[in-house]
PDB file of C-alpha atoms and ligand atoms in Angstrom:
ATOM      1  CA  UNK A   1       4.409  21.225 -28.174  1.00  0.00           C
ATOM      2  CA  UNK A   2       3.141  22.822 -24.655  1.00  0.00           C
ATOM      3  CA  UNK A   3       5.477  21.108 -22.015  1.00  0.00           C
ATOM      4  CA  UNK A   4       4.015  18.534 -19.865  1.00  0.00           C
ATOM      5  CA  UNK A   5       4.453  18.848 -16.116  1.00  0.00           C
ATOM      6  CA  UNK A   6       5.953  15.186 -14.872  1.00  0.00           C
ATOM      7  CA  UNK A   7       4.262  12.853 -12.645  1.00  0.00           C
ATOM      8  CA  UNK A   8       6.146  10.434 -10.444  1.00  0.00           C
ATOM      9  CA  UNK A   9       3.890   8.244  -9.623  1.00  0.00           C
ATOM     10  CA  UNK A  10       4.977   5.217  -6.394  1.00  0.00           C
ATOM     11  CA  UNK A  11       3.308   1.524  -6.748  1.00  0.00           C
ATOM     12  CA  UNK A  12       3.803  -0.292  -3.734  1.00  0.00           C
ATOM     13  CA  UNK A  13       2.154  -3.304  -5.077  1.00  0.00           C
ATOM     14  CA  UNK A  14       1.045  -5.687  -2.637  1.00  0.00           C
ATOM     15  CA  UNK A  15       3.766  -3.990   0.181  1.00  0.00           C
ATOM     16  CA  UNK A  16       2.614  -2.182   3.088  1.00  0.00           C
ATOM     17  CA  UNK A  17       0.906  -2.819   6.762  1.00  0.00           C
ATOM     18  CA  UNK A  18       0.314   0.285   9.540  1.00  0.00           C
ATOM     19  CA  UNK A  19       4.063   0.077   9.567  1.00  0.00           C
ATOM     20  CA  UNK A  20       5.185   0.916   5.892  1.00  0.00           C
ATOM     21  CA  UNK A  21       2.626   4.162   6.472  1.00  0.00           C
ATOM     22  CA  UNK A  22       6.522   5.905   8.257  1.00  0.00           C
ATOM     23  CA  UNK A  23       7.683   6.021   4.829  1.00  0.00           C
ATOM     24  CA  UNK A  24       4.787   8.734   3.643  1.00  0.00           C
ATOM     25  CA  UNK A  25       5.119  10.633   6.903  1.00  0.00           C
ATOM     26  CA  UNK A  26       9.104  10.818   5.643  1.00  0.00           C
ATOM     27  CA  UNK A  27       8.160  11.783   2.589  1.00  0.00           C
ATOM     28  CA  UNK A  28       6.467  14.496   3.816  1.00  0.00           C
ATOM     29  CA  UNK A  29       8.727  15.561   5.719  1.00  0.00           C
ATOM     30  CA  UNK A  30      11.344  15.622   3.277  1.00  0.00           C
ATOM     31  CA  UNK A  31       9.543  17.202   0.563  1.00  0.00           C
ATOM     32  CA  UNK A  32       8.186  19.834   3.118  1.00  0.00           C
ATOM     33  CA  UNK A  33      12.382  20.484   3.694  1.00  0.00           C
ATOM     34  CA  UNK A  34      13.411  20.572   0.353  1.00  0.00           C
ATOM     35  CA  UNK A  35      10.578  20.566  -2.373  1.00  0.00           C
ATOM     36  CA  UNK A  36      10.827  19.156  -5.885  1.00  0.00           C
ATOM     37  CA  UNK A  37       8.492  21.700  -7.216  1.00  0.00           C
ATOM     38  CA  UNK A  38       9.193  20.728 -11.106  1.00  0.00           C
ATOM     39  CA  UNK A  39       7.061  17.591 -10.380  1.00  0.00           C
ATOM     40  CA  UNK A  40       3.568  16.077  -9.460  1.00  0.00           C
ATOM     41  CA  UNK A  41       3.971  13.397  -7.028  1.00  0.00           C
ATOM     42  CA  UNK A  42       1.597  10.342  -6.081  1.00  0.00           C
ATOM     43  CA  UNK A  43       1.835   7.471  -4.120  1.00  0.00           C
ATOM     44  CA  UNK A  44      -0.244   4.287  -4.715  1.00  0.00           C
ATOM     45  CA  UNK A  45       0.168   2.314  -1.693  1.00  0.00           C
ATOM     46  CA  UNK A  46      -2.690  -1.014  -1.441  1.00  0.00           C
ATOM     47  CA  UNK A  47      -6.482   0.166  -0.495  1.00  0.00           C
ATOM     48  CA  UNK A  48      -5.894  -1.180   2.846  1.00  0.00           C
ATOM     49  CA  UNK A  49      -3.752   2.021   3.474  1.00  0.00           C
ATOM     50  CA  UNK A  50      -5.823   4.298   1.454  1.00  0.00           C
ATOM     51  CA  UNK A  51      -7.557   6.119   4.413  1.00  0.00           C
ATOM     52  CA  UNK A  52      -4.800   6.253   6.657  1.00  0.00           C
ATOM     53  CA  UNK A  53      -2.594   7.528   4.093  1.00  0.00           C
ATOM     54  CA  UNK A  54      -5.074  10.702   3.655  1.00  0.00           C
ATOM     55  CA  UNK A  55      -4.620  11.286   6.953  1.00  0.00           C
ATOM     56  CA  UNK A  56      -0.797  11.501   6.859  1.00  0.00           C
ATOM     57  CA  UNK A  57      -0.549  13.205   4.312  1.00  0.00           C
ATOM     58  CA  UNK A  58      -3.090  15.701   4.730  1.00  0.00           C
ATOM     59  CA  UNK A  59      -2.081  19.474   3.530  1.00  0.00           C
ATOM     60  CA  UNK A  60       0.239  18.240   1.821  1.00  0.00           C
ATOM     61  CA  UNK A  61       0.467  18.189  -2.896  1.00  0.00           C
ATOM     62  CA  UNK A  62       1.221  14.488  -2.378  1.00  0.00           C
ATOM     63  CA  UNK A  63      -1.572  12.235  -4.677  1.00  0.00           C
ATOM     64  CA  UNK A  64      -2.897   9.024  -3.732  1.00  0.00           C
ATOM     65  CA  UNK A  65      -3.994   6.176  -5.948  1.00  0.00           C
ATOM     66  CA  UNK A  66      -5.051   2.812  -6.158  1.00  0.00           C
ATOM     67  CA  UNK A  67      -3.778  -0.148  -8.299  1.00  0.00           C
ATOM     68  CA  UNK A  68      -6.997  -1.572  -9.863  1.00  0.00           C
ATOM     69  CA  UNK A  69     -10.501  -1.285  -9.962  1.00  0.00           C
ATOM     70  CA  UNK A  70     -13.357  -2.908 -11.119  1.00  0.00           C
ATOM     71  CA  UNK A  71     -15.916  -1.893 -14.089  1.00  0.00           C
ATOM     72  CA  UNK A  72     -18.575  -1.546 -11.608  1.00  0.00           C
ATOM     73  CA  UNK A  73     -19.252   0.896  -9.268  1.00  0.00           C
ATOM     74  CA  UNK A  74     -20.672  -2.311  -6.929  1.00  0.00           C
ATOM     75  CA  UNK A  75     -21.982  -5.319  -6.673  1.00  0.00           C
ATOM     76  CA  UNK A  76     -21.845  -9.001  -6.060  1.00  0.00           C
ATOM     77  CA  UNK A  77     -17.849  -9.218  -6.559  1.00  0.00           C
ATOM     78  CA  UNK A  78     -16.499 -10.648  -3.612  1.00  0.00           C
ATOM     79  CA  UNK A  79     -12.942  -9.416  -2.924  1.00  0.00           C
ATOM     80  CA  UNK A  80     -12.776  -6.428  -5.670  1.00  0.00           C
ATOM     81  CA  UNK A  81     -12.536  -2.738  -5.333  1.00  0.00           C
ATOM     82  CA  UNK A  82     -14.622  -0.634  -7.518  1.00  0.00           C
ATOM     83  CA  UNK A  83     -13.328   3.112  -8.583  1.00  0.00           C
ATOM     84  CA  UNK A  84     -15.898   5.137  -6.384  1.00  0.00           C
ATOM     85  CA  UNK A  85     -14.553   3.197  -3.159  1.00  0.00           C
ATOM     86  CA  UNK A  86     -11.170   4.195  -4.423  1.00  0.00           C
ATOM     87  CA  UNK A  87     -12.452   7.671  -4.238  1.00  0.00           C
ATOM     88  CA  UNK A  88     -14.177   7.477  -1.351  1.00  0.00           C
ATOM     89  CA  UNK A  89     -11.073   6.516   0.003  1.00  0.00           C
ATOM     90  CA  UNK A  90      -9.090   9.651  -0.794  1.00  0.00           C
ATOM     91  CA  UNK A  91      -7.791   8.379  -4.336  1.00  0.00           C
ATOM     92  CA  UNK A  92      -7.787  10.802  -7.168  1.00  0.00           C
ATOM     93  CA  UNK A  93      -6.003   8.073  -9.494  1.00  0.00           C
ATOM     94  CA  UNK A  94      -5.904   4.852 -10.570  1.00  0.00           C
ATOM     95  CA  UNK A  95      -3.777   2.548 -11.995  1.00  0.00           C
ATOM     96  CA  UNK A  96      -5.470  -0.167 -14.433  1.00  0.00           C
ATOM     97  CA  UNK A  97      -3.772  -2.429 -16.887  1.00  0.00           C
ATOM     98  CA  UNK A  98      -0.520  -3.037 -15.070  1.00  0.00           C
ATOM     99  CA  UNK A  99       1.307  -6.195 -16.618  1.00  0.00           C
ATOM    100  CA  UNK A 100       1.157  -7.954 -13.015  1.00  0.00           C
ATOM    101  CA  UNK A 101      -2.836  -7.417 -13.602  1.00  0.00           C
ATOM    102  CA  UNK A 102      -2.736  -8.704 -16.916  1.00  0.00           C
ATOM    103  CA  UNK A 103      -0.470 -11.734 -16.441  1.00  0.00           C
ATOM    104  CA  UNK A 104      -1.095 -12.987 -12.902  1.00  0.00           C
ATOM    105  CA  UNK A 105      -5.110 -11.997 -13.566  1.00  0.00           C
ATOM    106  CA  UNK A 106      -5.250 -12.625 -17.393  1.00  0.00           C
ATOM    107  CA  UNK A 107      -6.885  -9.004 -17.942  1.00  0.00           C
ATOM    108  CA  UNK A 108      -7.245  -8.587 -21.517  1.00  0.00           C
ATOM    109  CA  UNK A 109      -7.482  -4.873 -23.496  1.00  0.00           C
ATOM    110  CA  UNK A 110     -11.277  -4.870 -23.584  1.00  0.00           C
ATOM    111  CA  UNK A 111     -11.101  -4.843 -19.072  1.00  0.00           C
ATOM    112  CA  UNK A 112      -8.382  -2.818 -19.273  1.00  0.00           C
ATOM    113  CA  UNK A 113     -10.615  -0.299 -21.361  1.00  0.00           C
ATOM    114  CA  UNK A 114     -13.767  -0.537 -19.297  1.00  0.00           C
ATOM    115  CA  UNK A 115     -11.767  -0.012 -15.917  1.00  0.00           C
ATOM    116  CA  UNK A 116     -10.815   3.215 -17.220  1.00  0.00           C
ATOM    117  CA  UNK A 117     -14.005   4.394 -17.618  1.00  0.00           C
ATOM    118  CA  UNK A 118     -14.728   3.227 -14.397  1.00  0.00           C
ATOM    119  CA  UNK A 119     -12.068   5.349 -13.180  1.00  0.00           C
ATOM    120  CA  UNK A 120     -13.887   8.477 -15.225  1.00  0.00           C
ATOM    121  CA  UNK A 121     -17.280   7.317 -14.014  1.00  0.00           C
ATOM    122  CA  UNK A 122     -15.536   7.828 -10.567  1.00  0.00           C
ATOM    123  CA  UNK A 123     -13.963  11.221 -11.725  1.00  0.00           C
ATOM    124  CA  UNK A 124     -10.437   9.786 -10.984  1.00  0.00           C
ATOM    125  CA  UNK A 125      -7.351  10.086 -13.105  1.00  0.00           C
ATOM    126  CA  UNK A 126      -6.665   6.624 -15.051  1.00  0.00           C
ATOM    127  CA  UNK A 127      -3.172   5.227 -15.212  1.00  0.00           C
ATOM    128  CA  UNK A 128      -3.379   2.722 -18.077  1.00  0.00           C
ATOM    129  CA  UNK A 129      -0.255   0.362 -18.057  1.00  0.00           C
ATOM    130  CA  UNK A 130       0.885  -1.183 -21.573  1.00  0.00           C
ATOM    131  CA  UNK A 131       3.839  -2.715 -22.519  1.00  0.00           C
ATOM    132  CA  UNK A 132       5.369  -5.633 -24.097  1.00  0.00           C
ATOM    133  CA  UNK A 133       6.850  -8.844 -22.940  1.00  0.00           C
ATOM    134  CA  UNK A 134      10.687 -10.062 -23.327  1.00  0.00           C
ATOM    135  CA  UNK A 135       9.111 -12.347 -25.745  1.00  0.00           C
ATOM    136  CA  UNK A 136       7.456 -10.316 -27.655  1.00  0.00           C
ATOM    137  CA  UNK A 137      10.659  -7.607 -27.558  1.00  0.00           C
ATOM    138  CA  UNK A 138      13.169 -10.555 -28.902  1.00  0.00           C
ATOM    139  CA  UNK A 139      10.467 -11.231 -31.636  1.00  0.00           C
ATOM    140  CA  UNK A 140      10.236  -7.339 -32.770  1.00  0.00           C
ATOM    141  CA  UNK A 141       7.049  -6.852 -31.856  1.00  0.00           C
ATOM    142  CA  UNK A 142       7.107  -4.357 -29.414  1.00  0.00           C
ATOM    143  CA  UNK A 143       5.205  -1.612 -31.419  1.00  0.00           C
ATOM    144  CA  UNK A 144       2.754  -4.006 -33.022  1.00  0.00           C
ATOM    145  CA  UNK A 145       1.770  -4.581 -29.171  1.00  0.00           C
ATOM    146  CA  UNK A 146       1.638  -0.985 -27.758  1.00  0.00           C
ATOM    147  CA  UNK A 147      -0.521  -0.022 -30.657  1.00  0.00           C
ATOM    148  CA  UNK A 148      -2.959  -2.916 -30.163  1.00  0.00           C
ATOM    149  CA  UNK A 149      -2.750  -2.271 -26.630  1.00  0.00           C
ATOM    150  CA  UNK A 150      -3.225   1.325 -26.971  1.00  0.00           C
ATOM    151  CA  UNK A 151      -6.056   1.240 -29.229  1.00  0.00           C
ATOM    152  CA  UNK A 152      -7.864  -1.680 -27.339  1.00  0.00           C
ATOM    153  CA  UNK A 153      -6.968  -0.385 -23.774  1.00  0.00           C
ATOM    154  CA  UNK A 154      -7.747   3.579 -24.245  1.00  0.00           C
ATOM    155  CA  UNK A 155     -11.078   4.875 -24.126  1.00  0.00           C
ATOM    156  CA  UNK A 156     -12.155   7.369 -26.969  1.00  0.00           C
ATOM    157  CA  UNK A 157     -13.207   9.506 -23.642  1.00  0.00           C
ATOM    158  CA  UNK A 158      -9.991   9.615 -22.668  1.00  0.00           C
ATOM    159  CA  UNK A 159      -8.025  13.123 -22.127  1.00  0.00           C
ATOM    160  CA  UNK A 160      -4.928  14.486 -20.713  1.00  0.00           C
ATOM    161  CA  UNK A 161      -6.842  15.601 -17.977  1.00  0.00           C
ATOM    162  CA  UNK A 162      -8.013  12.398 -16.931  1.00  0.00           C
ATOM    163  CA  UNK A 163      -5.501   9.856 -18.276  1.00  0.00           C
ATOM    164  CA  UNK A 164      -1.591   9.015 -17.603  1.00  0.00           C
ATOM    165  CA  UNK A 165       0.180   6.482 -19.862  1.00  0.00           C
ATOM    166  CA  UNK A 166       2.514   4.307 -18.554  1.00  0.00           C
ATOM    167  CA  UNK A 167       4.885   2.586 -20.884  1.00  0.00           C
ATOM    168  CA  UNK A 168       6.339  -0.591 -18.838  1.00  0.00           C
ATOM    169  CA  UNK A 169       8.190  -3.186 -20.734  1.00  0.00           C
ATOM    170  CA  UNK A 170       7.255  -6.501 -18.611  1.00  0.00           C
ATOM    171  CA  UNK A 171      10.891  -7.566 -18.777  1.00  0.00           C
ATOM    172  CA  UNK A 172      12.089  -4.457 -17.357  1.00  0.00           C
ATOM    173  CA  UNK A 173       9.814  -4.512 -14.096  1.00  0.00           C
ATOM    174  CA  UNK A 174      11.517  -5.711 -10.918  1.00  0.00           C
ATOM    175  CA  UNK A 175      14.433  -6.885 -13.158  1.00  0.00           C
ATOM    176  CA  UNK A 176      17.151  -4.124 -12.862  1.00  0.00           C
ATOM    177  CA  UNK A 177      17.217  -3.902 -16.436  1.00  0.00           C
ATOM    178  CA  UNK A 178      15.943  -0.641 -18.820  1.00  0.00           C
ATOM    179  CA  UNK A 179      16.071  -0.076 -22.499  1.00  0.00           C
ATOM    180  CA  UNK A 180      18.468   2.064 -24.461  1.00  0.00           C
ATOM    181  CA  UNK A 181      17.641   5.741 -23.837  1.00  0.00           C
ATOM    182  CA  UNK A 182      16.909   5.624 -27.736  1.00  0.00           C
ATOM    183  CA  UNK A 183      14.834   2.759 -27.225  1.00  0.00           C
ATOM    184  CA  UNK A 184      12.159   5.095 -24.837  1.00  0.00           C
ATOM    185  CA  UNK A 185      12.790   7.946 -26.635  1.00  0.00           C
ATOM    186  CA  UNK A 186      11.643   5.692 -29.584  1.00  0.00           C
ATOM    187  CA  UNK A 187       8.836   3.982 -28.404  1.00  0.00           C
ATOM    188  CA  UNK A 188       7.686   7.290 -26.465  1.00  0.00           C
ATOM    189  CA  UNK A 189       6.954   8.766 -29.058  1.00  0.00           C
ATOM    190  CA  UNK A 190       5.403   6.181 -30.910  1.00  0.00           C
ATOM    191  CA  UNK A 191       3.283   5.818 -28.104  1.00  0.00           C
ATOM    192  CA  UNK A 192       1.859   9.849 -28.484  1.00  0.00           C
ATOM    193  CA  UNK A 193       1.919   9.440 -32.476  1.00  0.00           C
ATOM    194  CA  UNK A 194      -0.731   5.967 -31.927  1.00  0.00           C
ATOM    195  CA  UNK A 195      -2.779   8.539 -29.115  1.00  0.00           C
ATOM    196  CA  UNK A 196      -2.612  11.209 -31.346  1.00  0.00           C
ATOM    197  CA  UNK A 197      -4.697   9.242 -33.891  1.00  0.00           C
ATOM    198  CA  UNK A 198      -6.907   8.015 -31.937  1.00  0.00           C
ATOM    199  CA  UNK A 199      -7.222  11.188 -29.365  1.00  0.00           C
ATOM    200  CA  UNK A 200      -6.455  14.011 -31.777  1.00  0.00           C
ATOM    201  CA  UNK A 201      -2.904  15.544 -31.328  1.00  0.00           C
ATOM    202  CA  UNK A 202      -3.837  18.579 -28.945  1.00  0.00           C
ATOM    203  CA  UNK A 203      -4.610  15.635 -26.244  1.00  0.00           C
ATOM    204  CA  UNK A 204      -1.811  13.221 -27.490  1.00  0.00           C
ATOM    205  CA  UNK A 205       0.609  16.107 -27.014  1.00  0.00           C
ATOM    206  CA  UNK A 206      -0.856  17.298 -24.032  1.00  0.00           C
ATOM    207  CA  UNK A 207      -0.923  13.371 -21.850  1.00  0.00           C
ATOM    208  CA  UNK A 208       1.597  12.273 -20.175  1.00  0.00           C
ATOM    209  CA  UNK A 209       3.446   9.085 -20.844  1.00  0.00           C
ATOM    210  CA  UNK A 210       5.450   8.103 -17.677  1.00  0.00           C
ATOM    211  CA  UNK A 211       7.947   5.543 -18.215  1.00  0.00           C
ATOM    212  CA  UNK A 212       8.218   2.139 -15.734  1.00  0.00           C
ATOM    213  CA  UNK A 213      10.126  -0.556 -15.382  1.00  0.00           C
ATOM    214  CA  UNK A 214      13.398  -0.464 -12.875  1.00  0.00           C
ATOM    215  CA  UNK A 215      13.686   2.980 -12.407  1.00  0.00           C
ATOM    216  CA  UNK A 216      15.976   4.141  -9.102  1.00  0.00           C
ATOM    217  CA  UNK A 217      17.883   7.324  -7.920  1.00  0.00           C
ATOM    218  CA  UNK A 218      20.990   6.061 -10.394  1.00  0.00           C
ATOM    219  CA  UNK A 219      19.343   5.822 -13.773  1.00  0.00           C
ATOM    220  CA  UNK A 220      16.041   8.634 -13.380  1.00  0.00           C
ATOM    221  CA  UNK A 221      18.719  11.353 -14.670  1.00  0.00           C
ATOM    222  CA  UNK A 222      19.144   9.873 -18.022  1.00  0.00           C
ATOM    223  CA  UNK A 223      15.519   7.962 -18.252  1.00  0.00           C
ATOM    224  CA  UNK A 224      13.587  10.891 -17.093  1.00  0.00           C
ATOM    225  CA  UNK A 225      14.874  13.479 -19.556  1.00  0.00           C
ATOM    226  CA  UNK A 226      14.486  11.909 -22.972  1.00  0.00           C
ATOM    227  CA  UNK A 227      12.052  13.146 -24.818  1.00  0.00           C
ATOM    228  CA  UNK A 228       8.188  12.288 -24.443  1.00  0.00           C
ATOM    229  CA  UNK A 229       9.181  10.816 -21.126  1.00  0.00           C
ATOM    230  CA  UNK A 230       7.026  12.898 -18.212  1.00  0.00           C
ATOM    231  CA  UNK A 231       7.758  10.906 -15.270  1.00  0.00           C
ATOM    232  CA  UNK A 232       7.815   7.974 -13.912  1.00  0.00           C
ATOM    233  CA  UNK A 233       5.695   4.867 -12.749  1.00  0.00           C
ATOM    234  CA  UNK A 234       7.663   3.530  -9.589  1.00  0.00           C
ATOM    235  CA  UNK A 235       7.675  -0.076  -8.110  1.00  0.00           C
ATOM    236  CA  UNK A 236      10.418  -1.188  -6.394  1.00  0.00           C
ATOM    237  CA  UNK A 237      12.379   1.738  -5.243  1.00  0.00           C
ATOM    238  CA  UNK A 238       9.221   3.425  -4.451  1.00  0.00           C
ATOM    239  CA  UNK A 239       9.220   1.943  -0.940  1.00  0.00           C
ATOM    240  CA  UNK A 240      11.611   3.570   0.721  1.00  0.00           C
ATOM    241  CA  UNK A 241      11.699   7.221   0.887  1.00  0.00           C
ATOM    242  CA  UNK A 242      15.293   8.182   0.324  1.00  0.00           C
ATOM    243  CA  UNK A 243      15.402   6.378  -2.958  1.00  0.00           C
ATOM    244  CA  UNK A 244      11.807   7.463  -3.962  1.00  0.00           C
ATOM    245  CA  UNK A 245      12.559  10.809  -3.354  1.00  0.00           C
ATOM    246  CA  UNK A 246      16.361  10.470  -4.824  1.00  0.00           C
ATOM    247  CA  UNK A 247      14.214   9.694  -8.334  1.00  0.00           C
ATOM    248  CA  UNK A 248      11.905  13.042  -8.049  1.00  0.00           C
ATOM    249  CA  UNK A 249      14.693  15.290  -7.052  1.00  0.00           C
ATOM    250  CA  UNK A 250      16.220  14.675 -10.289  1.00  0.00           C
ATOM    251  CA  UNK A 251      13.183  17.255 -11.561  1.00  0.00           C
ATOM    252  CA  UNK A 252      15.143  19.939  -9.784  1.00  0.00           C
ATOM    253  CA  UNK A 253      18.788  18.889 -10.110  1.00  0.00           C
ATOM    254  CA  UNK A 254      18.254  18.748 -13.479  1.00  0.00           C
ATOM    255  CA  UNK A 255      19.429  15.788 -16.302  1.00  0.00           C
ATOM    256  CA  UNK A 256      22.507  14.565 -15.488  1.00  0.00           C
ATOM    257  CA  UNK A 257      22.462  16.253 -11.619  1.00  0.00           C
TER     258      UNK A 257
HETATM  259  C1  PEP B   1       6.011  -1.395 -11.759  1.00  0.00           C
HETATM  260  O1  PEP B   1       5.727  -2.560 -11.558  1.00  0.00           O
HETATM  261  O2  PEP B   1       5.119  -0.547 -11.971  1.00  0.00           O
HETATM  262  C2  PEP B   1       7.426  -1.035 -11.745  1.00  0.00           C
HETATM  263  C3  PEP B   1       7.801  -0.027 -12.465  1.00  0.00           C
HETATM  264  O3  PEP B   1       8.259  -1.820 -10.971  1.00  0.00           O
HETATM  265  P1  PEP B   1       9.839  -1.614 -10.712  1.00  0.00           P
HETATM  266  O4  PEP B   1      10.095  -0.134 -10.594  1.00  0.00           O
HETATM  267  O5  PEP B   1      10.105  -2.339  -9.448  1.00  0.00           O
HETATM  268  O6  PEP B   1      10.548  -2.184 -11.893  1.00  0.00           O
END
C-alpha cells in the first residue's frame, strides 16, 4: 500500500468572530517557525470568516474549508451555503455529513451523498463524516452503520483526490472520550475494506480516513499512528493554536514524541 500523506483538518464549528481570526495569523506564524512538513493542514473556520481567513493566510500551505453545503449551486434557500460560494470564498474543501449535521439537522445518507457531489460539481475536496452513535456502539452495531453509511453517503464519483473520510464516533465528539487504539485500528480498516468495494482498492488504499472525535496534543501520538489512520478531523482543540498545532507536530516528533 502507497503511504498516504495525513491531513489535519480544524472544525471550528459555530466558533469564531473578527477576533478568533488571531488564532490563524498564530498559526502561521508558528508553522512558518517550525514547520510540520509530514502533514497537510486545513482549517475550517464558519463561512463568515472564509474571506478574511484567505487573506491571513495568504502564501501560506494552510487549506481552508467549509462545514456544509447545499446540493445546489443556488437558489431559493434562504440561509444555506451552496459549494461554489464556498469556493468562491477561498475553500478548496468541504466538510458534509458531520453527526452535528445529521442529528441537530436530521440529514440522512441520500443528502449526505448529493452534497458531495456538490462539493465535486464545485471542484472542492469532500470531507464526508460517518460514524456511529453510543447507542448504536453499546448495541454492536457500529460496523453495520459505517457500511450503510458508507455505501449510502459516498458517491460512486468519489476518489482519493477529491474525497477525505472522517470516521467520528458521535459519543466521542466533544466528550473527552476515544476508543481503544484497536478499536480505530479496527474499524479503520473496515472502513477502506467497505470503500474498496465500492471504489476499487487502488482508490480505497489511496483515500484518506482521518479519525475525529476528542483528539488533543495528549492522545494524537497514539491515535494518529495506528494503522489506516491519516490524520485527523479537529473540533474542540482546534481553536486555539498551541493545542492545534501540539496535535500536527506529532507528524514530525514522531509516535510516541
Ligand atoms: C468534531 O466535531 O469534528 C470533533 C472531532 O470534535 P472534538 O474534537 O471536539 O471532539
Amino acid at each position: 500500500m502507497t503511504s498516504i500523506r495525513p491531513l489535519v483538518a480544524g472544525n471550528w464549528k459555530m466558533n469564531g468572530i473578527d477576533s478568533s481570526l488571531a488564532e490563524l495569523g498564530a498559526l502561521r506564524e508558528q508553522l512558518a517557525e517550525a514547520p510540520v512538513a509530514e502533514a497537510d493542514v486545513m482549517v475550517c473556520p464558519p463561512a463568515t470568516l472564509l474571506s478574511r481567513a484567505v487573506e491571513i493566510l495568504a502564501g501560506t500551505d494552510i487549506a481552508l474549508g467549509g462545514q456544509d453545503c447545499h446540493p445546489l449551486p443556488s437558489g431559493a434557500h434562504t440561509g444555506d451555503i451552496s459549494a461554489e460560494m464556498l469556493a468562491d470564498a477561498g475553500a478548496t474543501a468541504v466538510i458534509v455529513g458531520h453527526s452535528e449535521r445529521r442529528i441537530d439537522h436530521g440529514e440522512n445518507d441520500a443528502l449526505v451523498k448529493a452534497k458531495a457531489l456538490a462539493a465535486y460539481r464545485a471542484d472542492l475536496t469532500a470531507i464526508i463524516c460517518i460514524g456511529e452513535t453510543e447507542a448504536e456502539r453499546r448495541d454492536g452495531e457500529t460496523l453495520d452503520v459505517l457500511k450503510r453509511q458508507i455505501q449510502g453517503s459516498v458517491p460512486e464519483e468519489a476518489r482519493a483526490a477529491n474525497t477525505v473520510m472522517a470516521y467520528e464516533p458521535v459519543w466521542a465528539i466533544g466528550s473527552g472520550l476515544t476508543p481503544t487504539l484497536d478499536d480505530v485500528a479496527k474499524v479503520h480498516g473496515f472502513i477502506r475494506e467497505v470503500l474498496g468495494r465500492l471504489l476499487g482498492q487502488a482508490e480505497s488504499e489511496a483515500t484518506r480516513i482521518l479519525y475525529g472525535g476528542s483528539v488533543k496534543p495528549t492522545n494524537a501520538a497514539e491515535l494518529l499512528f495506528v494503522p489506516d489512520v491519516n490524520g485527523a478531523l479537529v473540533g474542540g482543540a482546534s481553536l486555539k493554536t498551541t493545542d492545534f498545532y501540539g496535535i500536527l507536530a506529532v507528524y514530525r516528533d514522531g509516535a510516541g514524541g
